[in-house]
mmCIF file of C-alpha atoms in Angstrom:
data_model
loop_
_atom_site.group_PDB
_atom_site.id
_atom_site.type_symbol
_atom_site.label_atom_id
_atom_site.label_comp_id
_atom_site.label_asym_id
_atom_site.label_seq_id
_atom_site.Cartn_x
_atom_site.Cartn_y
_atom_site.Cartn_z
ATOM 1 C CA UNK A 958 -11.241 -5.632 -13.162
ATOM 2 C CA UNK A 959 -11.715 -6.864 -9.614
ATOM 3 C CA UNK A 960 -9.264 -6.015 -6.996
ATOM 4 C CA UNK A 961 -8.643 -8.119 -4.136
ATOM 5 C CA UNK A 962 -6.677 -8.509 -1.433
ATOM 6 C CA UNK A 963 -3.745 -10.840 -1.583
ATOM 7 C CA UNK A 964 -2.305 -11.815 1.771
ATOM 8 C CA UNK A 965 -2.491 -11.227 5.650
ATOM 9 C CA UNK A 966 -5.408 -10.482 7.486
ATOM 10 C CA UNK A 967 -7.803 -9.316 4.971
ATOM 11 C CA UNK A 968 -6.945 -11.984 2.026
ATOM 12 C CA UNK A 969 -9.420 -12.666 -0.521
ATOM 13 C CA UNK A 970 -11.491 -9.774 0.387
ATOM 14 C CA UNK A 971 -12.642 -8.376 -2.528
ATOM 15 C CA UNK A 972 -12.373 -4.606 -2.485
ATOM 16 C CA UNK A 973 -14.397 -1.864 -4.656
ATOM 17 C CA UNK A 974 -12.747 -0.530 -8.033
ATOM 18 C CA UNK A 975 -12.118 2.803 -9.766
ATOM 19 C CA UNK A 976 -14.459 3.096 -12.955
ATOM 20 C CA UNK A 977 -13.378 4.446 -16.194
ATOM 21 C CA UNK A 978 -11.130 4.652 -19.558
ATOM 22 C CA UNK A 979 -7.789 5.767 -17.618
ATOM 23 C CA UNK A 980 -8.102 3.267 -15.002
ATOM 24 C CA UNK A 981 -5.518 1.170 -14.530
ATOM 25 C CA UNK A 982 -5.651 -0.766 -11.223
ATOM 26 C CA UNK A 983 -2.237 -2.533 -9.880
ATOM 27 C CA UNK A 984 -2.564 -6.000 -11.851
ATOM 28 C CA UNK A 985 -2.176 -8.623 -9.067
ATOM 29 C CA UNK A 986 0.742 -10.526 -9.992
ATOM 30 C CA UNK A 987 2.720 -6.936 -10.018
ATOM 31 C CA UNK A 988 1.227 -6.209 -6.565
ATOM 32 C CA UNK A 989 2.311 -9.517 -5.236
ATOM 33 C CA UNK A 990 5.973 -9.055 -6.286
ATOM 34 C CA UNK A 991 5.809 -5.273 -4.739
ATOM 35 C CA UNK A 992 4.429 -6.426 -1.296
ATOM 36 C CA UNK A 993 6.567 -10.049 -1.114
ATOM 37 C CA UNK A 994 9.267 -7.449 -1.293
ATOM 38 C CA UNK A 995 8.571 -5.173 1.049
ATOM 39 C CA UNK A 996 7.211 -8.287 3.444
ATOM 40 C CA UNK A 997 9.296 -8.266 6.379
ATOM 41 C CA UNK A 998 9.417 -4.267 6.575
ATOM 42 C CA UNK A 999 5.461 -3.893 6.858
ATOM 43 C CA UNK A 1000 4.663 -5.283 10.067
ATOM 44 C CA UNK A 1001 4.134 -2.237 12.265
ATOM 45 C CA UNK A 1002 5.274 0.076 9.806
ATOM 46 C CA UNK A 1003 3.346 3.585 8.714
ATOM 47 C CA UNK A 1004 2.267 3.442 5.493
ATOM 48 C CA UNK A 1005 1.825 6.314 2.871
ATOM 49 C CA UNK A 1006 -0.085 5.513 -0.124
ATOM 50 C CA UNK A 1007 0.043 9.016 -2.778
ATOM 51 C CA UNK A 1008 -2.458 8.768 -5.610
ATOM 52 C CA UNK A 1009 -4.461 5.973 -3.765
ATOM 53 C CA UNK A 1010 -7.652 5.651 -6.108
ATOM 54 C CA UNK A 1011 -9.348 2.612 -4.620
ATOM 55 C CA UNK A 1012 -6.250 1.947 -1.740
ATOM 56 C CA UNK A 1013 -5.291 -0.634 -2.980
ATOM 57 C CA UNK A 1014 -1.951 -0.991 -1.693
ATOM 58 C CA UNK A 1015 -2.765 0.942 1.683
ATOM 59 C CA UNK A 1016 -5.298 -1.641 2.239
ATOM 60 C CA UNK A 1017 -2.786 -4.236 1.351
ATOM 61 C CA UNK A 1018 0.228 -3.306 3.560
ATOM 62 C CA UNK A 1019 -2.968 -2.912 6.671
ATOM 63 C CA UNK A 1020 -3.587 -6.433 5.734
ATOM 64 C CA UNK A 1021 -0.231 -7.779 6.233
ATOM 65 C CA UNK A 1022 0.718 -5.996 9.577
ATOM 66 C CA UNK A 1023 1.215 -1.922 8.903
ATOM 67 C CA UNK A 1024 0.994 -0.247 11.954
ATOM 68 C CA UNK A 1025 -1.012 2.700 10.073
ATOM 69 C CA UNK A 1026 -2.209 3.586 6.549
ATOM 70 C CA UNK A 1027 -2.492 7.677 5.545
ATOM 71 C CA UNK A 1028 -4.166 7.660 2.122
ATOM 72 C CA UNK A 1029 -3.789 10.620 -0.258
ATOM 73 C CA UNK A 1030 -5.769 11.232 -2.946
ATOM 74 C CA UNK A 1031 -8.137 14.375 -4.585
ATOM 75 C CA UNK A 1032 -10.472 12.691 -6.901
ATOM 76 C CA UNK A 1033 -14.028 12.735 -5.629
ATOM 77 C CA UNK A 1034 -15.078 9.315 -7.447
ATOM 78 C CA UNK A 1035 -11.878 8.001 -5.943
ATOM 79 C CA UNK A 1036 -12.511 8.770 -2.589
ATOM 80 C CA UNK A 1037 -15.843 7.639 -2.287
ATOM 81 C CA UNK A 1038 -14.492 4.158 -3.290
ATOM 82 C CA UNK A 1039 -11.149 4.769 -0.999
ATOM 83 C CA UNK A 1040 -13.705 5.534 1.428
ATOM 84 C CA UNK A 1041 -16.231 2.615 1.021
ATOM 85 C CA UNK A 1042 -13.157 0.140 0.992
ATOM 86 C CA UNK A 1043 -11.656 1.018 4.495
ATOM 87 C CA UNK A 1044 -15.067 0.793 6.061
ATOM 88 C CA UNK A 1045 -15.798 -2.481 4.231
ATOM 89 C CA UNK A 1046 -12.784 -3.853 5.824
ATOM 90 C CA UNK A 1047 -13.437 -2.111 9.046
ATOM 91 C CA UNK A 1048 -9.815 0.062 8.789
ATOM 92 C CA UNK A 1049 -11.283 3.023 10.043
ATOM 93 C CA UNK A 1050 -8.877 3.166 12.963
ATOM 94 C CA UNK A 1051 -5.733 2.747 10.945
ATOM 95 C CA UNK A 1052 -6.213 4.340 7.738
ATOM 96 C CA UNK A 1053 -6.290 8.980 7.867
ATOM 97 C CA UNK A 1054 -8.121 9.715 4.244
ATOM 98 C CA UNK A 1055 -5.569 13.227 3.121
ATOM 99 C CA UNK A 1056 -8.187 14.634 0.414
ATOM 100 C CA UNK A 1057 -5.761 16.755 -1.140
ATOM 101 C CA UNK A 1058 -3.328 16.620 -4.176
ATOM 102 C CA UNK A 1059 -0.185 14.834 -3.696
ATOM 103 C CA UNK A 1060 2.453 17.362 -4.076
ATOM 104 C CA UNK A 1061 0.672 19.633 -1.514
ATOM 105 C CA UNK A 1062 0.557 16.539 1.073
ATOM 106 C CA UNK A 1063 4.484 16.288 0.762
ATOM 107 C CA UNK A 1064 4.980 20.294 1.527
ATOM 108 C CA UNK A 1065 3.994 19.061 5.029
ATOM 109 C CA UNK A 1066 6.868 18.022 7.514
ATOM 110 C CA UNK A 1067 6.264 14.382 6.853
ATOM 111 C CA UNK A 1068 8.230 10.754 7.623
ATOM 112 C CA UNK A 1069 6.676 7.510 6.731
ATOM 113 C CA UNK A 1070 8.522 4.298 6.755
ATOM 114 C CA UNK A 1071 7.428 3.143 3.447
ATOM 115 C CA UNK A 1072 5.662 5.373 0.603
ATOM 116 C CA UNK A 1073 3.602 3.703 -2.044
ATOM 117 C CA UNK A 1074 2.568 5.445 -5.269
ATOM 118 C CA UNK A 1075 1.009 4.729 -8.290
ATOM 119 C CA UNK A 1076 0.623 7.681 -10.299
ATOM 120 C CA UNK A 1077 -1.485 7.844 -13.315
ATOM 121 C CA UNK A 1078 0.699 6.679 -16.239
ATOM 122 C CA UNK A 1079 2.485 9.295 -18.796
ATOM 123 C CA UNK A 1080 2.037 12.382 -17.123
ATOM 124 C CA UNK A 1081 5.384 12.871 -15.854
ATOM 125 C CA UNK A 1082 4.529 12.194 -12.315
ATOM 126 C CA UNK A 1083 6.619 9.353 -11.304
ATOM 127 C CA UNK A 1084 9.585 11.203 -12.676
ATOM 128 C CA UNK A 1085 9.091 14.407 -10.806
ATOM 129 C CA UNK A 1086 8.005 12.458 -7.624
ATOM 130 C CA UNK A 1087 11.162 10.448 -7.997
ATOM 131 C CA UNK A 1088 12.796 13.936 -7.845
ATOM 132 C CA UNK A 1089 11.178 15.300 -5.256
ATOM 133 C CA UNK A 1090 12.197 12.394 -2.936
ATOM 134 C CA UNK A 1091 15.850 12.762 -3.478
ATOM 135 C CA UNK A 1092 15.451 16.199 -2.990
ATOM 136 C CA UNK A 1093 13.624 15.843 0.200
ATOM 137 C CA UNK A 1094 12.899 12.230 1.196
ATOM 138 C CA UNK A 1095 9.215 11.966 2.891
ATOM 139 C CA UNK A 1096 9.978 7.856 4.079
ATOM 140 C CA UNK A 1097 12.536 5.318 4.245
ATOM 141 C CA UNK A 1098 11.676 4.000 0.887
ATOM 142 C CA UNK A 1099 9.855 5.005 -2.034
ATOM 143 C CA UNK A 1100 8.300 2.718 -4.460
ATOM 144 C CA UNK A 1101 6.742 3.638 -7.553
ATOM 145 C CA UNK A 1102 4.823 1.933 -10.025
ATOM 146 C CA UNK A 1103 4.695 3.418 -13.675
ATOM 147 C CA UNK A 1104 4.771 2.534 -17.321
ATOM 148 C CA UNK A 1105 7.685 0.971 -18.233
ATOM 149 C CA UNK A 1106 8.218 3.766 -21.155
ATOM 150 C CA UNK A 1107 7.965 6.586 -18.918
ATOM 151 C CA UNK A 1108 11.683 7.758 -18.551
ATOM 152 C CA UNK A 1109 12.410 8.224 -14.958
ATOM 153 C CA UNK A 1110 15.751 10.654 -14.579
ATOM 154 C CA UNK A 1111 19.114 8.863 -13.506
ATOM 155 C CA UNK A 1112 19.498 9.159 -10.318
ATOM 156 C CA UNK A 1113 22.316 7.341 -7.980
ATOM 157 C CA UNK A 1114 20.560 4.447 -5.321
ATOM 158 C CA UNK A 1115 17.859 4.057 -8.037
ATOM 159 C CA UNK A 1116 16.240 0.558 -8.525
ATOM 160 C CA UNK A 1117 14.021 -0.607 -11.042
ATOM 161 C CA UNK A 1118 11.861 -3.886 -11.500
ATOM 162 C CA UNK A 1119 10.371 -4.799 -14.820
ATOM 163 C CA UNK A 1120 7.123 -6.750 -15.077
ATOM 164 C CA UNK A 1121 6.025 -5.768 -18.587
ATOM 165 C CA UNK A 1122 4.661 -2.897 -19.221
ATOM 166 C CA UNK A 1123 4.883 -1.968 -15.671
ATOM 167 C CA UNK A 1124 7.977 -0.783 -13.670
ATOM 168 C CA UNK A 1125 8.511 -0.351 -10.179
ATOM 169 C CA UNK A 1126 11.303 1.938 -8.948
ATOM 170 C CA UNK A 1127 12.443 2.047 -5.664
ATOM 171 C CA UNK A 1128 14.566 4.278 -3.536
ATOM 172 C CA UNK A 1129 15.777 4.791 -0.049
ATOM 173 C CA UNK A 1130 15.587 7.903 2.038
ATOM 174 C CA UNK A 1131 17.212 7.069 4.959
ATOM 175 C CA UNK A 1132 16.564 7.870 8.348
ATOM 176 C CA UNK A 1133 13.628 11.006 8.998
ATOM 177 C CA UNK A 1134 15.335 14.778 9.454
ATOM 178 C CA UNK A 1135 16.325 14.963 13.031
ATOM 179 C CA UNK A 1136 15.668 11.140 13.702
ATOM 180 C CA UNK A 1137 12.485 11.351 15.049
ATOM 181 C CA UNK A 1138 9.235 10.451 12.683
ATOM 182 C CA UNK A 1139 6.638 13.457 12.195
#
């Protein structure tokens, strides 16, 4: 399934694409309604996209204004396309490539203004980063996209946005520790 990009700068720009069976790239219509929402908080804002794969949604916010992009993601096939797609759009100077996993990126003393994540689907992920980020919040607002089955725990400030089979759930984490960004 071809990715593309939607809006701002970059738009219509087609963008490489994970292969394989568990693959499941951020259907369009799903990643319109997630960035129309988060529209007039991306310009000059620093991005964090966790389990990137092809960067998607990095790449996206870029487009539309973000000040910066960090990308974080383990996966050697993914990063080569996460890789590939920054330089095809010529991102380089925006976009820091964290080749790690994501739970060891967010051990770090780290404060983005919005964090993206699209974890794969039914492995408990989205619940226990959910969890981590009211137990330490690593941006002003999380958003996470995951199968709408996947029970996420109940947790006050907690929002949710149904399209389908897909879910988005969104929190806020305030201000950063001390009021300064890392």
């Amino acid at each position: 399934m071809p990715v593309r990009i939607i809006a701002g700068e970059w738009r219509g720009r087609r963008l490489g694409a994970l292969q394989g069976l568990e693959v499941r790239p951020t259907a369009d219509r799903v990643r319109e309604a997630w960035m129309s929402s988060l529209a007039p908080r991306i310009p000059r804002a620093r991005v964090l996209d966790l389990f990137a794969g092809s960067g998607a949604l990095g790449l996206e916010a870029l487009s539309r204004g973000a000040d910066e992009a960090v990308f974080v993601e383990r996966a050697r096939g993914a990063l080569e396309v996460l890789e590939a797609n920054i330089a095809l759009l010529g991102a380089e100077e925006r976009a820091t490539v964290a080749r790690e996993e994501v739970f060891t990126f967010l051990k770090k003393d780290v404060f983005f203004d919005i964090a993206l994540a699209d974890p794969p689907y039914g492995k408990g992920l989205a619940a226990r980063l959910v969890e981590h980020f009211q137990a330490r919040p690593f941006a002003r607002e999380l958003w996470v996209e995951h199968g709408s089955s996947e029970e996420l725990p109940k947790l006050p400030g907690l929002r949710q946005r149904r399209y389908g089979g897909t879910t988005l759930t969104t929190m806020d984490g305030g201000d950063p520790p001390g009021g300064e960004e890392a």
